[in-house]
């Protein structure tokens, strides 16, 4: 356990409520191996392995298990690592719009294209373009709005904000 740490580029920033998972781990242990990669590429400060798949299981098992079952994936580029984490989380369909937007942008920065992202994730190209544009909006302001319980942003709200920003950009 002490040799593991979360991957710094994990798309999922909020691990959600771990109560049920902690209880399951307490009763049954970990049923599915974590997937890890060796450190050494300068992405993290310490530890021997970074977690690619299993961040929630890792967090939920704290104080319960000292050892976790892991599969080691070797010789993966940063792009491949982020791609694996993105695909794994997209399949669960519980990333926030912001997390999706940031992940898509990171993958583009690492050399992916909208076409390859669409193939890998199953998202329509138009959805990916919308998420990429959302990633360009003022994230601090959007995060504040999203955290306000009296105000709930929808995907349509974000798309409208995206259109307004495009129009303002043409005027300025």
mmCIF file with all atom_site columns, C-alpha atoms in Angstrom:
data_model
loop_
_atom_site.group_PDB
_atom_site.id
_atom_site.type_symbol
_atom_site.label_atom_id
_atom_site.label_alt_id
_atom_site.label_comp_id
_atom_site.label_asym_id
_atom_site.label_entity_id
_atom_site.label_seq_id
_atom_site.pdbx_PDB_ins_code
_atom_site.Cartn_x
_atom_site.Cartn_y
_atom_site.Cartn_z
_atom_site.occupancy
_atom_site.B_iso_or_equiv
_atom_site.pdbx_formal_charge
_atom_site.auth_seq_id
_atom_site.auth_comp_id
_atom_site.auth_asym_id
_atom_site.auth_atom_id
_atom_site.pdbx_PDB_model_num
ATOM 1   C CA . UNK A 1 1   ? 0.000   0.000  0.000   1.00 0.00 ? 1   UNK A CA 1
ATOM 2   C CA . UNK A 1 2   ? 2.807   2.397  0.886   1.00 0.00 ? 2   UNK A CA 1
ATOM 3   C CA . UNK A 1 3   ? 4.308   1.821  -2.581  1.00 0.00 ? 3   UNK A CA 1
ATOM 4   C CA . UNK A 1 4   ? 1.154   3.012  -4.369  1.00 0.00 ? 4   UNK A CA 1
ATOM 5   C CA . UNK A 1 5   ? -0.103  6.481  -5.131  1.00 0.00 ? 5   UNK A CA 1
ATOM 6   C CA . UNK A 1 6   ? -2.807  7.980  -7.306  1.00 0.00 ? 6   UNK A CA 1
ATOM 7   C CA . UNK A 1 7   ? -1.842  8.988  -10.828 1.00 0.00 ? 7   UNK A CA 1
ATOM 8   C CA . UNK A 1 8   ? -1.625  12.804 -11.021 1.00 0.00 ? 8   UNK A CA 1
ATOM 9   C CA . UNK A 1 9   ? -3.504  12.853 -14.358 1.00 0.00 ? 9   UNK A CA 1
ATOM 10  C CA . UNK A 1 10  ? -6.438  10.727 -13.204 1.00 0.00 ? 10  UNK A CA 1
ATOM 11  C CA . UNK A 1 11  ? -9.498  12.275 -14.877 1.00 0.00 ? 11  UNK A CA 1
ATOM 12  C CA . UNK A 1 12  ? -11.683 11.572 -11.877 1.00 0.00 ? 12  UNK A CA 1
ATOM 13  C CA . UNK A 1 13  ? -10.972 14.301 -9.334  1.00 0.00 ? 13  UNK A CA 1
ATOM 14  C CA . UNK A 1 14  ? -13.902 13.534 -7.021  1.00 0.00 ? 14  UNK A CA 1
ATOM 15  C CA . UNK A 1 15  ? -13.948 9.909  -5.891  1.00 0.00 ? 15  UNK A CA 1
ATOM 16  C CA . UNK A 1 16  ? -17.503 10.244 -4.619  1.00 0.00 ? 16  UNK A CA 1
ATOM 17  C CA . UNK A 1 17  ? -19.010 8.516  -1.609  1.00 0.00 ? 17  UNK A CA 1
ATOM 18  C CA . UNK A 1 18  ? -16.826 5.547  -0.674  1.00 0.00 ? 18  UNK A CA 1
ATOM 19  C CA . UNK A 1 19  ? -19.013 4.257  2.164   1.00 0.00 ? 19  UNK A CA 1
ATOM 20  C CA . UNK A 1 20  ? -20.507 1.256  0.358   1.00 0.00 ? 20  UNK A CA 1
ATOM 21  C CA . UNK A 1 21  ? -17.202 0.356  -1.284  1.00 0.00 ? 21  UNK A CA 1
ATOM 22  C CA . UNK A 1 22  ? -15.408 0.534  2.087   1.00 0.00 ? 22  UNK A CA 1
ATOM 23  C CA . UNK A 1 23  ? -18.016 -1.789 3.580   1.00 0.00 ? 23  UNK A CA 1
ATOM 24  C CA . UNK A 1 24  ? -17.655 -4.235 0.682   1.00 0.00 ? 24  UNK A CA 1
ATOM 25  C CA . UNK A 1 25  ? -13.868 -4.221 1.035   1.00 0.00 ? 25  UNK A CA 1
ATOM 26  C CA . UNK A 1 26  ? -14.179 -4.753 4.778   1.00 0.00 ? 26  UNK A CA 1
ATOM 27  C CA . UNK A 1 27  ? -16.440 -7.782 4.218   1.00 0.00 ? 27  UNK A CA 1
ATOM 28  C CA . UNK A 1 28  ? -15.011 -9.288 1.009   1.00 0.00 ? 28  UNK A CA 1
ATOM 29  C CA . UNK A 1 29  ? -11.626 -7.728 0.373   1.00 0.00 ? 29  UNK A CA 1
ATOM 30  C CA . UNK A 1 30  ? -10.775 -6.332 -3.045  1.00 0.00 ? 30  UNK A CA 1
ATOM 31  C CA . UNK A 1 31  ? -12.418 -8.386 -5.776  1.00 0.00 ? 31  UNK A CA 1
ATOM 32  C CA . UNK A 1 32  ? -10.629 -6.851 -8.781  1.00 0.00 ? 32  UNK A CA 1
ATOM 33  C CA . UNK A 1 33  ? -6.938  -6.039 -9.086  1.00 0.00 ? 33  UNK A CA 1
ATOM 34  C CA . UNK A 1 34  ? -5.743  -2.473 -9.373  1.00 0.00 ? 34  UNK A CA 1
ATOM 35  C CA . UNK A 1 35  ? -3.724  -1.673 -12.490 1.00 0.00 ? 35  UNK A CA 1
ATOM 36  C CA . UNK A 1 36  ? -0.504  0.216  -11.767 1.00 0.00 ? 36  UNK A CA 1
ATOM 37  C CA . UNK A 1 37  ? 2.545   1.496  -13.638 1.00 0.00 ? 37  UNK A CA 1
ATOM 38  C CA . UNK A 1 38  ? 6.068   1.891  -12.284 1.00 0.00 ? 38  UNK A CA 1
ATOM 39  C CA . UNK A 1 39  ? 7.063   5.399  -11.248 1.00 0.00 ? 39  UNK A CA 1
ATOM 40  C CA . UNK A 1 40  ? 10.187  6.955  -12.598 1.00 0.00 ? 40  UNK A CA 1
ATOM 41  C CA . UNK A 1 41  ? 8.925   9.233  -15.301 1.00 0.00 ? 41  UNK A CA 1
ATOM 42  C CA . UNK A 1 42  ? 8.921   12.328 -13.099 1.00 0.00 ? 42  UNK A CA 1
ATOM 43  C CA . UNK A 1 43  ? 5.140   12.513 -12.794 1.00 0.00 ? 43  UNK A CA 1
ATOM 44  C CA . UNK A 1 44  ? 5.072   11.918 -9.057  1.00 0.00 ? 44  UNK A CA 1
ATOM 45  C CA . UNK A 1 45  ? 7.318   12.763 -6.119  1.00 0.00 ? 45  UNK A CA 1
ATOM 46  C CA . UNK A 1 46  ? 7.573   9.415  -4.360  1.00 0.00 ? 46  UNK A CA 1
ATOM 47  C CA . UNK A 1 47  ? 6.348   5.838  -4.336  1.00 0.00 ? 47  UNK A CA 1
ATOM 48  C CA . UNK A 1 48  ? 7.073   2.910  -6.536  1.00 0.00 ? 48  UNK A CA 1
ATOM 49  C CA . UNK A 1 49  ? 3.837   2.635  -8.524  1.00 0.00 ? 49  UNK A CA 1
ATOM 50  C CA . UNK A 1 50  ? 1.108   4.952  -9.791  1.00 0.00 ? 50  UNK A CA 1
ATOM 51  C CA . UNK A 1 51  ? -2.459  3.713  -9.969  1.00 0.00 ? 51  UNK A CA 1
ATOM 52  C CA . UNK A 1 52  ? -4.049  3.689  -13.422 1.00 0.00 ? 52  UNK A CA 1
ATOM 53  C CA . UNK A 1 53  ? -7.217  1.774  -12.571 1.00 0.00 ? 53  UNK A CA 1
ATOM 54  C CA . UNK A 1 54  ? -8.561  1.418  -9.047  1.00 0.00 ? 54  UNK A CA 1
ATOM 55  C CA . UNK A 1 55  ? -8.307  4.861  -7.449  1.00 0.00 ? 55  UNK A CA 1
ATOM 56  C CA . UNK A 1 56  ? -11.612 4.407  -5.597  1.00 0.00 ? 56  UNK A CA 1
ATOM 57  C CA . UNK A 1 57  ? -10.644 0.939  -4.331  1.00 0.00 ? 57  UNK A CA 1
ATOM 58  C CA . UNK A 1 58  ? -7.298  2.326  -3.165  1.00 0.00 ? 58  UNK A CA 1
ATOM 59  C CA . UNK A 1 59  ? -8.917  5.208  -1.275  1.00 0.00 ? 59  UNK A CA 1
ATOM 60  C CA . UNK A 1 60  ? -11.720 3.063  0.162   1.00 0.00 ? 60  UNK A CA 1
ATOM 61  C CA . UNK A 1 61  ? -9.296  0.425  1.469   1.00 0.00 ? 61  UNK A CA 1
ATOM 62  C CA . UNK A 1 62  ? -7.295  2.897  3.564   1.00 0.00 ? 62  UNK A CA 1
ATOM 63  C CA . UNK A 1 63  ? -7.138  1.701  7.141   1.00 0.00 ? 63  UNK A CA 1
ATOM 64  C CA . UNK A 1 64  ? -8.617  -1.677 6.155   1.00 0.00 ? 64  UNK A CA 1
ATOM 65  C CA . UNK A 1 65  ? -5.964  -3.371 4.001   1.00 0.00 ? 65  UNK A CA 1
ATOM 66  C CA . UNK A 1 66  ? -2.190  -3.076 4.060   1.00 0.00 ? 66  UNK A CA 1
ATOM 67  C CA . UNK A 1 67  ? -1.746  -4.970 0.781   1.00 0.00 ? 67  UNK A CA 1
ATOM 68  C CA . UNK A 1 68  ? -3.738  -4.584 -2.416  1.00 0.00 ? 68  UNK A CA 1
ATOM 69  C CA . UNK A 1 69  ? -3.797  -6.941 -5.410  1.00 0.00 ? 69  UNK A CA 1
ATOM 70  C CA . UNK A 1 70  ? -2.216  -5.238 -8.424  1.00 0.00 ? 70  UNK A CA 1
ATOM 71  C CA . UNK A 1 71  ? -1.403  -5.913 -12.041 1.00 0.00 ? 71  UNK A CA 1
ATOM 72  C CA . UNK A 1 72  ? 1.662   -4.030 -13.258 1.00 0.00 ? 72  UNK A CA 1
ATOM 73  C CA . UNK A 1 73  ? 1.498   -2.500 -16.733 1.00 0.00 ? 73  UNK A CA 1
ATOM 74  C CA . UNK A 1 74  ? 4.958   -1.690 -18.067 1.00 0.00 ? 74  UNK A CA 1
ATOM 75  C CA . UNK A 1 75  ? 6.304   0.602  -20.777 1.00 0.00 ? 75  UNK A CA 1
ATOM 76  C CA . UNK A 1 76  ? 3.231   2.788  -21.214 1.00 0.00 ? 76  UNK A CA 1
ATOM 77  C CA . UNK A 1 77  ? 3.719   6.345  -22.436 1.00 0.00 ? 77  UNK A CA 1
ATOM 78  C CA . UNK A 1 78  ? 2.012   9.186  -20.595 1.00 0.00 ? 78  UNK A CA 1
ATOM 79  C CA . UNK A 1 79  ? -0.473  9.374  -23.472 1.00 0.00 ? 79  UNK A CA 1
ATOM 80  C CA . UNK A 1 80  ? -1.267  5.667  -23.119 1.00 0.00 ? 80  UNK A CA 1
ATOM 81  C CA . UNK A 1 81  ? -1.626  5.989  -19.342 1.00 0.00 ? 81  UNK A CA 1
ATOM 82  C CA . UNK A 1 82  ? -4.032  8.916  -19.577 1.00 0.00 ? 82  UNK A CA 1
ATOM 83  C CA . UNK A 1 83  ? -5.914  7.158  -22.375 1.00 0.00 ? 83  UNK A CA 1
ATOM 84  C CA . UNK A 1 84  ? -6.426  4.063  -20.225 1.00 0.00 ? 84  UNK A CA 1
ATOM 85  C CA . UNK A 1 85  ? -7.691  6.109  -17.279 1.00 0.00 ? 85  UNK A CA 1
ATOM 86  C CA . UNK A 1 86  ? -9.975  8.176  -19.516 1.00 0.00 ? 86  UNK A CA 1
ATOM 87  C CA . UNK A 1 87  ? -11.474 5.119  -21.198 1.00 0.00 ? 87  UNK A CA 1
ATOM 88  C CA . UNK A 1 88  ? -11.971 3.338  -17.877 1.00 0.00 ? 88  UNK A CA 1
ATOM 89  C CA . UNK A 1 89  ? -13.789 6.303  -16.344 1.00 0.00 ? 89  UNK A CA 1
ATOM 90  C CA . UNK A 1 90  ? -15.819 7.115  -19.455 1.00 0.00 ? 90  UNK A CA 1
ATOM 91  C CA . UNK A 1 91  ? -17.174 3.571  -19.472 1.00 0.00 ? 91  UNK A CA 1
ATOM 92  C CA . UNK A 1 92  ? -18.550 4.196  -15.990 1.00 0.00 ? 92  UNK A CA 1
ATOM 93  C CA . UNK A 1 93  ? -20.168 7.393  -17.253 1.00 0.00 ? 93  UNK A CA 1
ATOM 94  C CA . UNK A 1 94  ? -19.752 9.175  -13.924 1.00 0.00 ? 94  UNK A CA 1
ATOM 95  C CA . UNK A 1 95  ? -17.137 11.781 -14.725 1.00 0.00 ? 95  UNK A CA 1
ATOM 96  C CA . UNK A 1 96  ? -18.411 15.325 -14.447 1.00 0.00 ? 96  UNK A CA 1
ATOM 97  C CA . UNK A 1 97  ? -18.631 17.442 -17.566 1.00 0.00 ? 97  UNK A CA 1
ATOM 98  C CA . UNK A 1 98  ? -15.610 19.392 -16.321 1.00 0.00 ? 98  UNK A CA 1
ATOM 99  C CA . UNK A 1 99  ? -13.569 16.237 -15.779 1.00 0.00 ? 99  UNK A CA 1
ATOM 100 C CA . UNK A 1 100 ? -14.484 15.025 -19.264 1.00 0.00 ? 100 UNK A CA 1
ATOM 101 C CA . UNK A 1 101 ? -13.578 18.401 -20.752 1.00 0.00 ? 101 UNK A CA 1
ATOM 102 C CA . UNK A 1 102 ? -10.195 18.498 -19.013 1.00 0.00 ? 102 UNK A CA 1
ATOM 103 C CA . UNK A 1 103 ? -9.465  14.886 -19.960 1.00 0.00 ? 103 UNK A CA 1
ATOM 104 C CA . UNK A 1 104 ? -10.291 15.425 -23.617 1.00 0.00 ? 104 UNK A CA 1
ATOM 105 C CA . UNK A 1 105 ? -8.113  18.530 -23.684 1.00 0.00 ? 105 UNK A CA 1
ATOM 106 C CA . UNK A 1 106 ? -5.213  16.659 -22.064 1.00 0.00 ? 106 UNK A CA 1
ATOM 107 C CA . UNK A 1 107 ? -5.528  13.852 -24.618 1.00 0.00 ? 107 UNK A CA 1
ATOM 108 C CA . UNK A 1 108 ? -5.494  16.394 -27.459 1.00 0.00 ? 108 UNK A CA 1
ATOM 109 C CA . UNK A 1 109 ? -2.429  18.017 -25.909 1.00 0.00 ? 109 UNK A CA 1
ATOM 110 C CA . UNK A 1 110 ? -0.785  14.566 -25.905 1.00 0.00 ? 110 UNK A CA 1
ATOM 111 C CA . UNK A 1 111 ? -1.435  14.118 -29.626 1.00 0.00 ? 111 UNK A CA 1
ATOM 112 C CA . UNK A 1 112 ? -4.857  12.477 -29.904 1.00 0.00 ? 112 UNK A CA 1
ATOM 113 C CA . UNK A 1 113 ? -7.378  13.750 -32.426 1.00 0.00 ? 113 UNK A CA 1
ATOM 114 C CA . UNK A 1 114 ? -11.117 14.217 -32.072 1.00 0.00 ? 114 UNK A CA 1
ATOM 115 C CA . UNK A 1 115 ? -11.556 11.236 -34.414 1.00 0.00 ? 115 UNK A CA 1
ATOM 116 C CA . UNK A 1 116 ? -9.413  8.905  -32.288 1.00 0.00 ? 116 UNK A CA 1
ATOM 117 C CA . UNK A 1 117 ? -11.029 10.159 -29.069 1.00 0.00 ? 117 UNK A CA 1
ATOM 118 C CA . UNK A 1 118 ? -14.439 9.434  -30.541 1.00 0.00 ? 118 UNK A CA 1
ATOM 119 C CA . UNK A 1 119 ? -13.372 5.911  -31.476 1.00 0.00 ? 119 UNK A CA 1
ATOM 120 C CA . UNK A 1 120 ? -11.813 5.215  -28.074 1.00 0.00 ? 120 UNK A CA 1
ATOM 121 C CA . UNK A 1 121 ? -14.555 6.651  -25.880 1.00 0.00 ? 121 UNK A CA 1
ATOM 122 C CA . UNK A 1 122 ? -17.686 6.147  -27.975 1.00 0.00 ? 122 UNK A CA 1
ATOM 123 C CA . UNK A 1 123 ? -18.590 9.844  -27.650 1.00 0.00 ? 123 UNK A CA 1
ATOM 124 C CA . UNK A 1 124 ? -19.855 11.622 -30.757 1.00 0.00 ? 124 UNK A CA 1
ATOM 125 C CA . UNK A 1 125 ? -17.389 14.077 -32.279 1.00 0.00 ? 125 UNK A CA 1
ATOM 126 C CA . UNK A 1 126 ? -19.831 16.937 -31.637 1.00 0.00 ? 126 UNK A CA 1
ATOM 127 C CA . UNK A 1 127 ? -19.917 16.025 -27.931 1.00 0.00 ? 127 UNK A CA 1
ATOM 128 C CA . UNK A 1 128 ? -16.120 15.998 -27.793 1.00 0.00 ? 128 UNK A CA 1
ATOM 129 C CA . UNK A 1 129 ? -15.949 19.412 -29.503 1.00 0.00 ? 129 UNK A CA 1
ATOM 130 C CA . UNK A 1 130 ? -18.444 20.788 -26.963 1.00 0.00 ? 130 UNK A CA 1
ATOM 131 C CA . UNK A 1 131 ? -16.426 19.378 -24.057 1.00 0.00 ? 131 UNK A CA 1
ATOM 132 C CA . UNK A 1 132 ? -13.197 20.819 -25.476 1.00 0.00 ? 132 UNK A CA 1
ATOM 133 C CA . UNK A 1 133 ? -14.800 24.253 -25.745 1.00 0.00 ? 133 UNK A CA 1
ATOM 134 C CA . UNK A 1 134 ? -16.126 23.915 -22.207 1.00 0.00 ? 134 UNK A CA 1
ATOM 135 C CA . UNK A 1 135 ? -12.543 23.233 -21.063 1.00 0.00 ? 135 UNK A CA 1
ATOM 136 C CA . UNK A 1 136 ? -11.650 26.684 -22.437 1.00 0.00 ? 136 UNK A CA 1
ATOM 137 C CA . UNK A 1 137 ? -14.277 28.473 -20.336 1.00 0.00 ? 137 UNK A CA 1
ATOM 138 C CA . UNK A 1 138 ? -13.388 30.095 -17.014 1.00 0.00 ? 138 UNK A CA 1
ATOM 139 C CA . UNK A 1 139 ? -13.108 26.944 -14.894 1.00 0.00 ? 139 UNK A CA 1
ATOM 140 C CA . UNK A 1 140 ? -12.910 28.718 -11.537 1.00 0.00 ? 140 UNK A CA 1
ATOM 141 C CA . UNK A 1 141 ? -16.172 30.571 -12.149 1.00 0.00 ? 141 UNK A CA 1
ATOM 142 C CA . UNK A 1 142 ? -17.921 27.449 -13.449 1.00 0.00 ? 142 UNK A CA 1
ATOM 143 C CA . UNK A 1 143 ? -16.710 25.450 -10.451 1.00 0.00 ? 143 UNK A CA 1
ATOM 144 C CA . UNK A 1 144 ? -18.125 28.079 -8.082  1.00 0.00 ? 144 UNK A CA 1
ATOM 145 C CA . UNK A 1 145 ? -21.476 27.925 -9.885  1.00 0.00 ? 145 UNK A CA 1
ATOM 146 C CA . UNK A 1 146 ? -21.481 24.137 -9.791  1.00 0.00 ? 146 UNK A CA 1
ATOM 147 C CA . UNK A 1 147 ? -20.722 24.067 -6.045  1.00 0.00 ? 147 UNK A CA 1
ATOM 148 C CA . UNK A 1 148 ? -23.623 26.445 -5.317  1.00 0.00 ? 148 UNK A CA 1
ATOM 149 C CA . UNK A 1 149 ? -26.471 24.148 -4.215  1.00 0.00 ? 149 UNK A CA 1
ATOM 150 C CA . UNK A 1 150 ? -29.076 26.717 -5.254  1.00 0.00 ? 150 UNK A CA 1
ATOM 151 C CA . UNK A 1 151 ? -27.766 26.796 -8.849  1.00 0.00 ? 151 UNK A CA 1
ATOM 152 C CA . UNK A 1 152 ? -27.313 23.705 -11.012 1.00 0.00 ? 152 UNK A CA 1
ATOM 153 C CA . UNK A 1 153 ? -25.502 23.964 -14.347 1.00 0.00 ? 153 UNK A CA 1
ATOM 154 C CA . UNK A 1 154 ? -26.683 21.614 -17.060 1.00 0.00 ? 154 UNK A CA 1
ATOM 155 C CA . UNK A 1 155 ? -24.851 20.561 -20.191 1.00 0.00 ? 155 UNK A CA 1
ATOM 156 C CA . UNK A 1 156 ? -27.175 22.816 -22.200 1.00 0.00 ? 156 UNK A CA 1
ATOM 157 C CA . UNK A 1 157 ? -26.214 25.755 -19.954 1.00 0.00 ? 157 UNK A CA 1
ATOM 158 C CA . UNK A 1 158 ? -22.539 25.088 -20.660 1.00 0.00 ? 158 UNK A CA 1
ATOM 159 C CA . UNK A 1 159 ? -23.149 24.828 -24.402 1.00 0.00 ? 159 UNK A CA 1
ATOM 160 C CA . UNK A 1 160 ? -24.959 28.187 -24.302 1.00 0.00 ? 160 UNK A CA 1
ATOM 161 C CA . UNK A 1 161 ? -22.050 29.716 -22.352 1.00 0.00 ? 161 UNK A CA 1
ATOM 162 C CA . UNK A 1 162 ? -19.719 28.300 -24.979 1.00 0.00 ? 162 UNK A CA 1
ATOM 163 C CA . UNK A 1 163 ? -21.753 30.008 -27.758 1.00 0.00 ? 163 UNK A CA 1
ATOM 164 C CA . UNK A 1 164 ? -21.726 33.327 -25.903 1.00 0.00 ? 164 UNK A CA 1
ATOM 165 C CA . UNK A 1 165 ? -17.961 33.149 -25.448 1.00 0.00 ? 165 UNK A CA 1
ATOM 166 C CA . UNK A 1 166 ? -17.524 32.435 -29.181 1.00 0.00 ? 166 UNK A CA 1
ATOM 167 C CA . UNK A 1 167 ? -19.730 35.430 -30.070 1.00 0.00 ? 167 UNK A CA 1
ATOM 168 C CA . UNK A 1 168 ? -17.881 37.722 -27.666 1.00 0.00 ? 168 UNK A CA 1
ATOM 169 C CA . UNK A 1 169 ? -14.571 36.506 -29.046 1.00 0.00 ? 169 UNK A CA 1
ATOM 170 C CA . UNK A 1 170 ? -15.652 37.563 -32.524 1.00 0.00 ? 170 UNK A CA 1
ATOM 171 C CA . UNK A 1 171 ? -16.680 41.005 -31.253 1.00 0.00 ? 171 UNK A CA 1
ATOM 172 C CA . UNK A 1 172 ? -13.533 41.701 -29.211 1.00 0.00 ? 172 UNK A CA 1
#
